[in-house]
Amino acid sequence: MDLHHVMPPRRAFIGGALGTLVAAPALAQRDYGPGIPPQRYPDPDILVLDPKRFKAKLGNAAIRRLHTGMGWAEGPAWHANGRFLVWSDIPNNTCLRMTAEDEHVSQRFRSPSGFTNGNTFDREGRQVSCRHLQRDVARYEPDGRVTVLAAKGPDGEFNAPNDVVVHPEDGSIWFTDPGYGALVEYEGHRYDTGSPRPFIKEAVYRIDGQSGEVTKVADQPFKPNGLCFSPDYRMLYVADTGSSHYPEARNIIWAYDVEGASLRNPRTFADMTLDGKSGLADGIRCDTEGNVWSSAGWVGEGYDGVHVFAPDGTRIGQIRLPEICSNVCFGGTRRNHLFMTASQSLYMVPVEARGAHFC
């Protein structure tokens, strides 16, 4: 993806632990390295843009960097029963795992991973992954086997599936196919087809939980990327990163009405433009109040991190990170820890919000 110009530090006011307003310092002053002094509360890089609607900021919690050293970190997914987090380091062809007990990180939980991008867990606790190299969606079975759930749709073989979510009521699996893993060797295998869509039109797909049938449910986004359901599963949100290859694409998050196995009423949910700068939304997740937590990046300091949108699409909060954020998920025993994969690192912050879904 093309980098945008770095955004200058943005001054903002945030709510403190007891409602005190303090000025947010420049992000560049913060150091996440080992052995640094503790961060003074409240964390200045969690911005409350709408105090009436964004109540997730805790006055006595700070953003922490849990691990670093990846090439491009993606696809965090929380396993509730196992109490561990899985995520991908795509260029290094591996999945990592962090256990909740002591935050120990296993470097090669799955290696090689097929240049896996997005991950999730199904109703039986099995890992489901989008593999760039094989251009498929695969499931890891308890006995060690790998089951390919989908390698082609109604229009032919996929470009390179990217992100994936599970509908717990019917076991269906929904995923996106923007094709990034088929455009560069760094994240999969480059196919020189002469087109930003390597094989077929980029689209969103559904795998039926009973029959395994693969259907295309939407193709309005230029490059559909991250996706998530609303808390009641009546809407599906899809991030569009098409401006990486299509000049006419807008940096938006789409919303669809879910009607059984179909999607209806495509529309813009949120625009990623902030203070005249527009970056990309990538991975997204909903909390139980219906707020959408979106990774954000490719603008620079003061923008990159996480943007939080109310159910009506208004930006109400922001988490500033020193790296481009690729994806987010809620985890922990009460799903109130926000994990953030951001370029080379994994970050976490406790929030007064709970993830709407089991993964």
Coordinates of C-alpha atoms in Angstrom, one line a residue:
M1 CA 0.0 0.0 0.0
D2 CA 1.2 3.5 -0.7
L3 CA 2.3 5.6 2.3
H4 CA 0.7 9.0 2.8
H5 CA 2.4 12.0 4.1
V6 CA 3.1 12.0 7.8
M7 CA 0.5 13.9 9.7
P8 CA 1.7 16.6 12.2
P9 CA 1.1 16.0 15.9
R10 CA -2.5 16.7 16.7
R11 CA -3.4 18.5 19.9
A12 CA -6.5 17.2 21.7
F13 CA -8.1 17.2 25.1
I14 CA -9.0 13.9 26.8
G15 CA -11.0 13.0 29.9
G16 CA -8.9 11.9 32.9
A17 CA -9.7 9.4 35.5
L18 CA -12.1 11.7 37.3
G19 CA -13.2 13.8 34.4
T20 CA -10.1 16.1 34.5
L21 CA -9.1 17.5 31.1
V22 CA -5.4 17.3 30.2
A23 CA -3.6 18.2 27.0
A24 CA -2.4 15.3 24.9
P25 CA 1.4 15.5 24.3
A26 CA 3.0 14.7 21.0
L27 CA 3.0 11.0 20.2
A28 CA 6.7 11.1 19.3
Q29 CA 7.6 11.7 22.9
R30 CA 6.5 8.2 24.0
D31 CA 8.8 5.3 24.3
Y32 CA 7.6 1.7 24.4
G33 CA 11.0 0.1 24.8
P34 CA 12.1 -2.2 27.7
G35 CA 13.1 -0.8 31.0
I36 CA 11.3 2.6 30.5
P37 CA 9.5 4.4 33.3
P38 CA 5.9 3.6 33.7
Q39 CA 3.3 5.6 31.8
R40 CA 1.6 8.2 33.8
Y41 CA -2.2 7.9 34.1
P42 CA -4.5 8.7 32.3
D43 CA -2.9 7.5 29.1
P44 CA -2.6 10.6 26.8
D45 CA -2.8 8.5 23.6
I46 CA -6.4 7.4 24.2
L47 CA -8.5 10.3 23.0
V48 CA -12.1 10.8 24.0
L49 CA -13.7 12.7 21.1
D50 CA -17.2 12.4 22.4
P51 CA -17.4 12.1 26.2
K52 CA -21.1 11.3 26.1
R53 CA -20.7 8.3 23.9
F54 CA -17.1 7.1 24.3
K55 CA -16.8 5.7 27.8
A56 CA -14.3 3.0 27.2
K57 CA -11.3 4.9 28.4
L58 CA -10.0 3.8 31.8
G59 CA -8.2 6.4 33.9
N60 CA -5.9 3.9 35.4
A61 CA -4.8 1.8 32.4
A62 CA -2.1 2.3 29.7
I63 CA -1.3 1.0 26.2
R64 CA 1.4 -1.6 26.4
R65 CA 3.6 -3.1 23.8
L66 CA 3.6 -6.9 24.4
H67 CA 5.8 -8.1 21.6
T68 CA 7.8 -6.7 18.6
G69 CA 10.1 -7.8 15.9
M70 CA 7.6 -9.0 13.3
G71 CA 7.6 -8.1 9.6
W72 CA 3.9 -7.3 9.3
A73 CA 1.6 -8.4 12.1
E74 CA -2.0 -9.2 11.3
G75 CA -5.0 -11.3 12.2
P76 CA -5.3 -11.4 16.0
A77 CA -7.8 -13.9 17.4
W78 CA -8.6 -14.8 21.0
H79 CA -9.2 -18.4 22.0
A80 CA -11.5 -18.1 25.1
N81 CA -11.2 -21.6 26.4
G82 CA -7.4 -21.9 25.8
R83 CA -6.9 -18.3 27.1
F84 CA -4.4 -17.4 24.4
L85 CA -4.1 -15.0 21.5
V86 CA -3.0 -16.1 18.0
W87 CA -1.8 -13.7 15.3
S88 CA 0.1 -13.7 12.0
D89 CA 3.5 -12.5 10.9
I90 CA 2.7 -12.7 7.2
P91 CA 6.2 -12.0 5.7
N92 CA 7.8 -14.5 8.0
N93 CA 5.2 -17.1 7.1
T94 CA 4.3 -17.9 10.7
C95 CA 1.6 -17.6 13.3
L96 CA 2.5 -16.6 16.9
R97 CA 0.7 -17.4 20.1
M98 CA 0.7 -15.5 23.4
T99 CA -0.6 -17.2 26.6
A100 CA -2.6 -15.3 29.1
E101 CA -0.9 -16.7 32.2
D102 CA 2.4 -15.0 31.7
E103 CA 2.2 -13.3 28.3
H104 CA 4.7 -15.8 26.9
V105 CA 5.0 -15.6 23.2
S106 CA 5.6 -18.7 21.1
Q107 CA 7.3 -17.6 17.9
R108 CA 6.3 -20.5 15.6
F109 CA 2.8 -21.6 16.7
R110 CA 2.1 -22.5 13.1
S111 CA 5.1 -22.5 10.8
P112 CA 5.0 -22.4 7.9
S113 CA 1.6 -20.9 8.0
G114 CA 1.0 -20.4 4.2
F115 CA 1.6 -16.7 4.7
T116 CA -1.7 -16.6 6.8
N117 CA -3.3 -13.2 7.2
G118 CA -6.7 -13.3 9.1
N119 CA -7.6 -15.8 11.8
T120 CA -10.6 -16.6 13.9
F121 CA -12.0 -19.5 15.9
D122 CA -15.2 -21.4 15.1
R123 CA -17.9 -22.6 17.6
E124 CA -15.8 -25.7 18.3
G125 CA -12.7 -23.7 19.1
R126 CA -10.9 -24.7 15.8
Q127 CA -8.6 -22.1 14.2
V128 CA -9.8 -20.8 10.8
S129 CA -7.3 -19.0 8.7
C130 CA -7.0 -17.1 5.4
R131 CA -3.8 -18.4 3.7
H132 CA -2.3 -16.2 1.1
L133 CA 0.1 -18.8 -0.4
Q134 CA -2.6 -21.4 -1.0
R135 CA -5.2 -18.7 -1.7
D136 CA -7.8 -20.5 0.4
V137 CA -9.6 -20.6 3.8
A138 CA -8.4 -23.4 6.0
R139 CA -9.4 -25.0 9.3
Y140 CA -7.0 -26.7 11.8
E141 CA -8.6 -29.8 13.2
P142 CA -8.0 -31.2 16.7
D143 CA -6.2 -34.3 15.3
G144 CA -3.7 -32.1 13.4
R145 CA -5.3 -32.3 10.0
V146 CA -5.8 -29.2 7.9
T147 CA -9.2 -28.9 6.1
V148 CA -9.5 -26.6 3.2
L149 CA -13.0 -25.0 3.5
A150 CA -12.9 -22.9 0.4
A151 CA -10.4 -22.5 -2.5
K152 CA -12.7 -21.2 -5.1
G153 CA -16.0 -19.4 -5.5
P154 CA -18.7 -19.2 -8.1
D155 CA -16.4 -17.1 -10.4
G156 CA -13.3 -19.3 -10.0
E157 CA -10.2 -19.6 -7.8
F158 CA -9.8 -16.8 -5.2
N159 CA -7.2 -14.0 -5.4
A160 CA -6.0 -14.4 -1.8
P161 CA -8.5 -14.5 1.1
N162 CA -7.7 -11.9 3.7
D163 CA -9.9 -11.8 6.8
V164 CA -12.6 -14.1 8.2
V165 CA -15.4 -14.2 10.8
V166 CA -17.8 -16.9 12.0
H167 CA -21.5 -16.6 12.6
P168 CA -22.1 -18.6 15.8
E169 CA -25.8 -19.2 15.2
D170 CA -25.5 -21.2 12.0
G171 CA -21.7 -21.8 11.9
S172 CA -21.3 -20.0 8.6
I173 CA -18.0 -18.5 7.8
W174 CA -17.7 -15.1 6.0
F175 CA -14.5 -13.8 4.5
T176 CA -13.0 -11.2 2.1
D177 CA -10.8 -11.7 -0.9
P178 CA -9.0 -8.5 -1.8
G179 CA -6.0 -10.3 -3.3
Y180 CA -3.0 -8.6 -1.6
G181 CA -1.2 -11.9 -1.1
A182 CA -1.2 -12.6 -4.8
L183 CA 0.3 -9.2 -5.7
V184 CA 3.6 -9.3 -3.8
E185 CA 6.1 -12.0 -2.9
Y186 CA 6.6 -10.4 0.5
E187 CA 3.1 -11.6 1.7
G188 CA 2.5 -14.7 -0.5
H189 CA 3.2 -15.2 -4.1
R190 CA 3.1 -12.6 -6.9
Y191 CA 1.1 -13.5 -10.0
D192 CA 2.0 -11.2 -12.8
T193 CA -1.5 -10.9 -14.3
G194 CA -1.2 -7.2 -15.1
S195 CA -4.2 -6.4 -12.9
P196 CA -4.7 -5.2 -9.3
R197 CA -7.3 -8.0 -9.1
P198 CA -5.1 -11.0 -9.9
F199 CA -7.8 -13.4 -11.0
I200 CA -11.4 -12.4 -10.2
K201 CA -13.3 -9.3 -9.0
E202 CA -12.6 -8.7 -5.3
A203 CA -15.6 -9.7 -3.2
V204 CA -17.0 -10.9 0.1
Y205 CA -18.0 -14.6 0.5
R206 CA -19.9 -16.9 2.7
I207 CA -19.3 -20.6 3.5
D208 CA -22.5 -22.4 4.6
G209 CA -22.1 -24.0 8.0
Q210 CA -23.9 -27.2 7.0
S211 CA -23.3 -27.8 3.3
G212 CA -20.0 -26.0 2.8
E213 CA -21.3 -24.2 -0.2
V214 CA -19.4 -21.0 -1.1
T215 CA -21.5 -18.1 -2.3
K216 CA -20.5 -14.5 -3.2
V217 CA -22.5 -12.1 -1.0
A218 CA -21.0 -8.7 -2.0
D219 CA -18.6 -7.1 -4.5
Q220 CA -19.2 -3.3 -4.1
P221 CA -16.0 -2.6 -2.2
F222 CA -12.9 -2.1 -4.4
K223 CA -10.8 -4.3 -2.1
P224 CA -12.9 -5.7 0.9
N225 CA -10.5 -6.2 3.8
G226 CA -11.5 -6.5 7.5
L227 CA -15.0 -7.4 8.4
C228 CA -17.2 -7.9 11.5
F229 CA -20.8 -8.4 12.5
S230 CA -22.9 -6.0 14.6
P231 CA -23.7 -7.4 18.1
D232 CA -27.1 -8.7 17.0
Y233 CA -25.6 -10.1 13.7
R234 CA -28.1 -8.1 11.7
M235 CA -25.4 -6.1 10.0
L236 CA -22.0 -6.8 8.5
Y237 CA -19.3 -4.2 8.3
V238 CA -16.6 -4.3 5.7
A239 CA -13.4 -2.2 5.5
D240 CA -12.5 -1.0 1.9
T241 CA -8.8 -0.6 1.3
G242 CA -9.2 -0.2 -2.5
S243 CA -7.4 3.1 -2.7
S244 CA -4.1 1.1 -2.4
H245 CA -4.6 0.2 -6.1
Y246 CA -7.7 2.1 -7.4
P247 CA -7.5 5.9 -7.5
E248 CA -11.3 6.2 -7.5
A249 CA -11.8 4.2 -4.3
R250 CA -12.8 5.9 -1.1
N251 CA -11.4 5.1 2.3
I252 CA -14.6 3.9 4.0
I253 CA -16.2 1.2 6.0
W254 CA -19.3 -0.3 4.3
A255 CA -22.4 -1.5 6.1
Y256 CA -24.8 -4.2 4.9
D257 CA -28.0 -5.7 6.3
V258 CA -27.7 -9.4 6.9
E259 CA -30.7 -11.3 5.6
G260 CA -30.1 -15.0 6.2
A261 CA -27.3 -16.0 3.8
S262 CA -27.5 -12.7 1.9
L263 CA -26.4 -9.1 2.2
R264 CA -28.7 -6.2 1.4
N265 CA -28.6 -2.4 1.3
P266 CA -24.8 -1.6 0.8
R267 CA -24.0 1.8 2.2
T268 CA -21.2 3.9 3.7
F269 CA -21.0 3.4 7.4
A270 CA -18.0 5.6 8.2
D271 CA -15.4 7.7 6.3
M272 CA -11.8 7.5 7.5
T273 CA -11.1 11.2 6.8
L274 CA -9.9 13.0 9.9
D275 CA -8.7 16.6 9.9
G276 CA -8.4 16.6 6.2
K277 CA -6.3 13.4 6.1
S278 CA -7.6 10.1 4.9
G279 CA -6.1 6.7 5.8
L280 CA -7.1 3.1 5.6
A281 CA -9.3 1.1 7.8
D282 CA -8.2 -2.6 7.9
G283 CA -9.3 -4.9 10.7
I284 CA -12.5 -4.1 12.5
R285 CA -14.4 -5.4 15.6
C286 CA -17.6 -4.4 17.4
D287 CA -18.2 -4.0 21.1
T288 CA -21.4 -4.9 22.9
E289 CA -22.7 -1.3 22.5
G290 CA -22.5 -1.5 18.7
N291 CA -19.4 0.7 18.4
V292 CA -17.0 -0.3 15.7
W293 CA -13.3 -0.3 16.6
S294 CA -11.2 0.0 13.4
S295 CA -7.5 -0.2 12.8
A296 CA -6.2 2.9 11.0
G297 CA -3.0 3.8 9.2
W298 CA -0.9 5.0 6.4
V299 CA -1.2 8.7 7.4
G300 CA 1.3 9.1 10.2
E301 CA 1.6 10.4 13.7
G302 CA -1.6 11.5 15.3
Y303 CA -3.8 9.4 13.0
D304 CA -2.4 5.8 12.9
G305 CA -3.8 3.5 15.6
V306 CA -7.4 2.7 16.3
H307 CA -10.5 4.8 15.5
V308 CA -13.8 4.1 17.3
F309 CA -17.1 4.8 15.6
A310 CA -20.5 5.0 17.2
P311 CA -23.4 2.9 15.7
D312 CA -24.3 6.0 13.6
G313 CA -20.8 6.2 12.1
T314 CA -19.6 9.1 14.1
R315 CA -16.0 9.0 15.3
I316 CA -16.1 9.1 19.1
G317 CA -12.7 7.9 20.2
Q318 CA -9.1 7.3 19.1
I319 CA -6.1 5.3 20.2
R320 CA -2.8 6.7 18.9
L321 CA 0.0 4.2 18.2
P322 CA 3.5 4.8 17.0
E323 CA 3.0 2.3 14.2
I324 CA 0.4 1.7 11.4
C325 CA -2.3 -0.5 13.0
S326 CA -3.5 -3.5 10.8
N327 CA -6.0 -5.2 13.0
V328 CA -7.7 -5.5 16.3
C329 CA -9.6 -8.0 18.5
F330 CA -11.1 -8.1 22.0
G331 CA -9.7 -10.8 24.3
G332 CA -9.1 -11.7 27.9
T333 CA -11.4 -13.6 30.2
R334 CA -14.0 -10.9 30.0
R335 CA -13.3 -9.7 26.4
N336 CA -12.3 -6.3 27.8
H337 CA -8.7 -6.2 26.6
L338 CA -8.2 -4.7 23.2
F339 CA -5.3 -6.4 21.3
M340 CA -3.8 -4.4 18.4
T341 CA -1.5 -5.7 15.7
A342 CA 0.5 -2.8 14.4
S343 CA 3.2 -3.2 11.8
Q344 CA 6.0 -4.8 13.7
S345 CA 4.4 -5.0 17.1
L346 CA 1.5 -6.3 19.3
Y347 CA -0.1 -3.8 21.6
M348 CA -2.8 -4.2 24.3
V349 CA -4.9 -1.9 26.4
P350 CA -7.7 -2.7 28.9
V351 CA -10.9 -0.8 28.1
E352 CA -14.3 -0.4 29.7
A353 CA -15.9 -2.1 26.7
R354 CA -16.5 -5.8 25.8
G355 CA -16.1 -7.4 22.5
A356 CA -19.5 -8.3 21.1
H357 CA -18.4 -11.8 19.8
F358 CA -16.6 -14.8 21.1
C359 CA -13.6 -14.1 18.9

